[in-house]
Amino acid sequence: MTRIYLDHAATTPLRPEAREAMLRGFDIWANPSSPHAEGRKARAALEDARERVKATLGWEGEVIFTGGATGAALIGLGCSQVERLCASTVEHDAVRRGEGTLDFDLPVRSDGAVDTRLLPVALDDQPTLVAVQQVNSETGNRQDLAAVSAGLAGKNAMLLVDCAQGAGKFALPREADMAIVSAHKFGGPIGVGALLVREYGLLFATGGQERGYRRGTENLPDILGMAAALEACNDPYIDPGVLEPLDAFAAEVRAIGGDWLSDRLSDPTPYIRALAMPNMTGTAQVMRFDMAGIDVSQGSACSSGTMKTSHVLKALGLGDDLAGRTIRVSFGWSTSRAEVERFCETWLAMAREAAEGAA
C-alpha cells in the first residue's frame, strides 16, 4: 500500500527543482564571506539567490537569510528597535516564546480573526512590535492584515508577519514591516528561511554575517534550494481540482455529527483543514490514520506530542472535548486528488465505525 502524506503544514516534500539547485550549491563550497576567488564565487551565488527570492516574493525591502522560521523570529523579535512586544494569542510558539515574555497578548475572536478593537489598548507612545501571522498553521485561517495595519496607523508600532504558511501560496502582505519565511513549507529544504525587513534600520545589528544581522556562515546550498523552490510555486499553489472532493466531504462530516472548523473561521484557506470526529480522540485518529497509511496530525508539529490542549483552539474558545477530537489535514504541491479522496473515504469509515461502537 502506497502511503499518503497529508501533513504539509509541518513540512512539505523537497521539490526536484530545489534538490537540483542544492546539488549545484554543494560544488560552490567556499565561505561567502571569504575575499578570495572561491569565496567571491560563493558570494555571487548567494546574492543572486537573494535577488531571486525578493523578485519571486515581490519584496522590495531587504532579505536576511536565517536557519528557518524560528531563527527569523528570534532576529525580528529580539533585534527590533522597540521597547514592547505584542503578539496575537494564536501565533506559533516560535513567535510567542521566541523572545521571553510578551508585553501584551492580542486576543482573537471566536472566528479566529484578531480583535482589532483591542489594538489601542496594546499600543501607547512606546515603540511596539506587533506580531500577527498570515495563515494559522493549525486551522488554516488567514488574518486580515490590512485591518490590523489600519489599527496601527498613527501609532509608534511596527508589524511583523509570520508568513511561514503563506509564502509561496499567497501574496506577501504589503502592510508588513517584517515578514518570516520558511523554505520547507513550500518545497525547499529544512533548516533555511529568511527574515524580510523593509529596511535594515528597523533592527539592531548583532551578528557577523548577513550585513551584520545574523550570526553564522550562510548555508549556500540550502539557500539556493529555497530560491528554486519558491520559483517553482504555481498560482494557484494547488490546482483547485485536487481539493474539489473536500466540498462534498465537508457536508458528510457535518451530517455525521462532525465539526468542520472552517465553518467557524473568518477567512479559511484551502491548504489546511481542521476537523473533529465524534466519538474518537484526535490522538486515536492520528494513530488509526497512520495504520491506514495516511499521515495527518493534531496541529502544529512543534506541540502535537504534548498532552495540553492546543493554545490556538483554546484561543478560539473551543472546549477541551471538541479540541481533543480535532485533527489537522494539510495539502501541498505533491498532493493528488486520489490522495484527497482516500483520506475522505478513510475518515468517514472511521467515523461510522466509532459511531457504531458508541451506540
XYZ file of C-alpha atoms in Angstrom:
359
model
C 0.000 0.000 0.000
C 1.385 3.395 -1.007
C 1.462 5.789 1.900
C -0.218 9.176 1.655
C 1.384 12.253 3.193
C -1.107 14.930 4.266
C 0.898 16.845 6.855
C 2.328 19.527 4.588
C 1.825 22.295 7.163
C 4.521 20.563 9.238
C 6.871 20.170 6.292
C 6.356 19.510 2.617
C 8.479 17.196 0.429
C 11.541 18.656 -1.242
C 10.781 19.816 -4.782
C 13.007 18.334 -7.509
C 13.962 21.853 -8.575
C 15.224 22.556 -5.054
C 17.182 19.301 -4.935
C 18.920 20.095 -8.227
C 19.788 23.607 -7.052
C 21.212 22.241 -3.801
C 23.408 19.770 -5.664
C 24.818 22.640 -7.721
C 25.327 24.557 -4.488
C 27.464 21.786 -2.993
C 30.007 22.456 -5.746
C 30.259 26.083 -4.583
C 31.808 25.060 -1.308
C 33.649 28.203 -0.195
C 32.583 30.589 2.570
C 30.676 33.537 1.021
C 32.466 35.880 3.434
C 35.936 34.920 2.194
C 37.700 37.515 -0.013
C 39.453 35.058 -2.353
C 38.165 33.910 -5.739
C 36.285 30.883 -4.411
C 34.657 32.995 -1.715
C 33.663 35.631 -4.260
C 32.057 32.945 -6.406
C 30.023 31.741 -3.425
C 29.098 35.350 -2.579
C 27.883 35.944 -6.128
C 25.645 32.863 -5.953
C 24.325 33.965 -2.558
C 23.453 37.446 -3.745
C 21.848 36.079 -6.891
C 19.636 33.850 -4.723
C 18.750 36.842 -2.542
C 17.586 38.816 -5.568
C 15.613 35.837 -6.876
C 13.829 35.431 -3.539
C 12.969 39.132 -3.490
C 11.714 39.055 -7.073
C 9.616 35.903 -6.605
C 8.010 37.175 -3.407
C 7.592 40.691 -4.743
C 9.504 42.093 -1.761
C 11.171 45.464 -2.266
C 12.997 45.568 1.071
C 15.895 43.524 2.418
C 16.290 39.758 2.857
C 18.228 38.258 5.776
C 18.779 34.527 5.321
C 18.307 32.513 8.523
C 18.282 28.915 9.726
C 14.486 28.791 9.433
C 11.332 30.460 10.718
C 12.401 30.246 14.352
C 15.720 31.945 13.623
C 13.921 34.655 11.668
C 11.510 35.169 14.560
C 14.357 35.457 17.046
C 16.001 38.208 15.000
C 12.734 40.023 14.339
C 11.608 39.927 17.955
C 14.974 40.248 19.650
C 16.696 42.824 17.479
C 13.852 45.195 16.634
C 14.341 48.747 17.794
C 11.275 48.698 20.014
C 10.533 48.620 23.727
C 7.412 46.432 23.800
C 6.322 43.186 22.133
C 2.740 42.291 21.293
C 1.506 39.097 19.601
C -1.837 37.502 18.876
C -2.920 34.577 21.018
C -2.877 32.196 18.016
C 0.724 32.826 16.941
C 3.088 29.884 16.520
C 5.183 29.018 19.570
C 8.285 30.194 17.672
C 6.837 33.700 17.942
C 5.028 33.527 21.260
C 8.040 32.015 23.037
C 10.723 33.425 20.810
C 11.893 36.325 22.925
C 10.818 35.935 26.523
C 7.635 37.392 27.946
C 5.269 39.315 25.718
C 4.122 42.688 26.966
C 0.628 42.269 25.554
C -1.481 39.367 24.240
C -3.725 40.359 21.365
C -6.871 38.186 21.569
C -8.747 36.742 18.619
C -12.478 36.437 18.142
C -14.231 33.066 18.032
C -13.806 33.100 14.236
C -10.023 33.282 14.601
C -9.636 36.886 13.457
C -7.537 39.271 15.520
C -9.781 41.551 17.561
C -8.500 44.831 16.148
C -10.697 46.797 18.576
C -8.150 45.950 21.257
C -5.162 47.328 19.369
C -5.456 50.762 21.015
C -5.133 49.021 24.394
C -1.949 47.287 23.268
C -0.355 50.413 21.875
C 0.842 53.571 23.567
C 3.634 56.032 22.919
C 6.339 53.398 23.426
C 7.778 51.810 20.265
C 5.979 48.463 19.881
C 6.393 45.434 17.641
C 3.078 43.737 16.830
C 3.327 40.131 15.574
C 0.376 38.724 13.618
C 0.538 35.668 11.363
C -0.630 35.496 7.773
C -2.072 31.960 7.919
C -2.578 29.868 11.046
C -0.727 26.556 10.951
C -3.432 24.641 12.845
C -6.693 25.961 11.413
C -5.682 27.499 8.085
C -7.395 30.778 8.937
C -5.968 33.866 7.222
C -5.744 37.156 9.071
C -6.996 40.459 7.673
C -3.636 42.174 7.825
C -4.944 45.311 6.149
C -7.319 45.767 9.100
C -4.508 45.103 11.570
C -2.286 47.613 9.789
C -5.081 50.186 9.856
C -5.231 49.727 13.630
C -1.537 50.608 13.831
C -1.879 53.787 11.774
C -0.593 56.824 13.609
C 0.948 54.685 16.337
C 4.600 54.113 17.132
C 4.378 50.480 16.009
C 5.813 48.005 13.514
C 4.093 44.937 12.070
C 5.907 41.580 11.998
C 4.009 38.995 9.935
C 4.707 35.272 10.200
C 4.353 34.148 6.570
C 5.687 30.626 7.111
C 2.400 29.073 5.975
C 1.602 31.725 3.382
C 4.796 32.374 1.419
C 4.732 30.644 -1.954
C 0.966 30.229 -1.702
C -0.365 33.752 -1.226
C 0.991 37.200 -1.952
C 3.083 38.695 0.813
C 1.171 41.291 2.839
C 2.148 44.751 1.665
C 1.460 46.062 5.170
C 4.347 44.103 6.751
C 7.409 45.904 8.085
C 8.999 42.475 8.556
C 7.978 39.001 7.421
C 9.073 35.483 8.361
C 9.588 32.891 5.608
C 10.366 29.184 5.974
C 11.641 27.204 2.974
C 10.413 23.753 3.967
C 6.779 24.876 3.950
C 6.753 25.337 0.147
C 9.104 22.602 -1.042
C 12.507 23.941 -0.068
C 14.955 22.251 2.327
C 14.514 22.098 6.085
C 16.760 24.437 8.065
C 16.691 27.590 5.975
C 14.416 30.613 5.880
C 14.521 34.364 5.851
C 13.515 37.470 7.687
C 12.279 40.062 5.233
C 12.845 43.589 6.501
C 11.507 46.800 4.991
C 14.829 48.442 5.872
C 17.809 47.432 7.970
C 17.334 50.423 10.275
C 14.422 48.630 11.958
C 16.907 46.247 13.589
C 19.947 46.363 15.835
C 22.943 44.702 14.146
C 24.247 41.948 16.425
C 25.786 39.352 14.100
C 28.720 38.891 11.800
C 27.031 37.650 8.614
C 24.103 38.907 6.542
C 25.144 42.568 6.736
C 25.757 42.055 10.450
C 22.219 40.936 11.317
C 22.769 37.191 11.616
C 25.489 35.064 13.178
C 26.832 32.026 11.352
C 28.046 31.168 7.875
C 25.260 31.158 5.309
C 24.118 27.700 4.163
C 24.527 28.351 0.449
C 23.210 25.003 -0.927
C 20.010 25.301 1.116
C 19.577 28.960 0.191
C 19.831 28.037 -3.484
C 17.282 25.285 -2.888
C 14.961 27.773 -1.204
C 15.147 30.185 -4.140
C 14.478 27.394 -6.642
C 11.535 26.055 -4.625
C 9.935 29.491 -4.477
C 10.299 29.909 -8.223
C 8.623 26.527 -8.743
C 5.482 27.513 -6.827
C 2.426 27.837 -9.033
C -0.522 30.230 -8.926
C -2.677 28.756 -7.543
C -0.356 26.756 -5.326
C -2.510 23.626 -5.784
C -4.864 23.023 -8.699
C -8.403 23.542 -7.336
C -9.453 20.208 -8.848
C -7.153 18.378 -6.425
C -9.093 19.683 -3.415
C -12.551 19.587 -5.009
C -13.615 16.367 -3.160
C -13.424 18.292 0.126
C -16.634 20.195 -0.650
C -18.840 17.094 -0.642
C -16.797 15.630 2.198
C -17.434 18.658 4.419
C -21.184 18.136 4.018
C -20.810 14.481 5.032
C -18.713 15.473 8.061
C -21.496 17.775 9.226
C -24.171 15.161 8.515
C -22.408 12.536 10.616
C -22.095 14.920 13.567
C -18.521 16.018 12.995
C -17.227 19.565 13.217
C -15.745 21.231 10.112
C -13.766 24.050 11.709
C -13.655 26.107 8.513
C -17.328 26.872 9.161
C -16.248 28.869 12.204
C -13.410 30.820 10.627
C -13.342 34.330 9.201
C -11.153 33.506 6.187
C -10.380 29.768 5.864
C -7.675 28.930 3.352
C -7.786 25.766 1.231
C -4.496 24.131 2.132
C -5.005 23.479 5.868
C -8.217 21.976 7.244
C -9.080 21.160 10.845
C -11.980 18.849 11.650
C -13.295 16.950 14.647
C -14.659 13.403 14.604
C -17.390 12.331 17.021
C -16.576 9.574 19.498
C -12.818 9.434 18.861
C -9.923 11.451 20.223
C -7.525 13.178 17.904
C -4.684 11.017 19.204
C -6.576 7.858 18.306
C -7.431 9.253 14.885
C -3.803 10.044 14.091
C -2.817 6.510 15.089
C -5.623 4.934 13.059
C -4.767 7.013 10.012
C -1.116 6.039 10.388
C -2.114 2.370 10.415
C -4.167 3.046 7.270
C -1.117 4.538 5.565
C -2.126 8.202 5.831
C -0.085 10.867 7.624
C -2.107 13.573 9.407
C -1.514 15.454 12.661
C -3.082 17.049 15.713
C -1.942 20.551 14.860
C 1.496 22.121 14.955
C 4.304 19.560 14.793
C 6.142 21.583 17.454
C 3.465 20.854 20.060
C 1.459 17.878 18.775
C 3.347 15.490 21.058
C 2.153 17.246 24.198
C -0.969 16.398 26.192
C -2.027 20.025 26.511
C -4.986 21.484 24.642
C -3.790 23.451 21.629
C -3.385 27.114 22.565
C -4.815 28.005 19.145
C -8.020 26.026 19.620
C -8.280 27.302 23.176
C -7.975 30.887 21.924
C -10.906 30.228 19.579
C -12.999 29.204 22.568
C -13.222 25.501 21.748
C -13.875 23.287 24.750
C -11.441 20.565 25.733
C -13.643 17.798 24.322
C -14.003 19.339 20.873
C -10.354 20.412 20.758
C -9.314 16.927 21.831
C -11.176 15.375 18.888
C -9.718 17.731 16.290
C -7.083 16.743 13.745
C -5.342 18.736 11.021
C -5.025 17.624 7.421
C -2.842 19.775 5.173
C -2.087 19.643 1.473
C 0.920 20.585 -0.625
C 2.475 20.737 -4.064
C 2.715 16.935 -4.367
C -0.846 16.131 -3.216
C -3.082 14.338 -5.738
C -6.864 14.233 -5.987
C -6.791 10.460 -5.419
C -4.975 11.008 -2.116
C -7.587 13.532 -1.000
C -10.381 11.110 -1.930
C -8.745 8.274 0.010
C -8.429 10.486 3.086
C -12.120 11.428 2.898
C -13.200 7.798 2.497
C -10.995 6.672 5.386
C -12.224 9.420 7.726
C -15.872 8.598 7.040
C -15.296 4.866 7.531
C -13.559 5.556 10.856
C -16.340 7.903 11.968
C -19.090 5.395 11.142
C -17.227 2.623 12.962
C -16.767 4.875 16.006
C -20.483 5.759 15.961
C -21.445 2.087 15.885
C -19.139 1.375 18.789
C -20.644 4.223 20.821
C -24.247 3.134 20.151
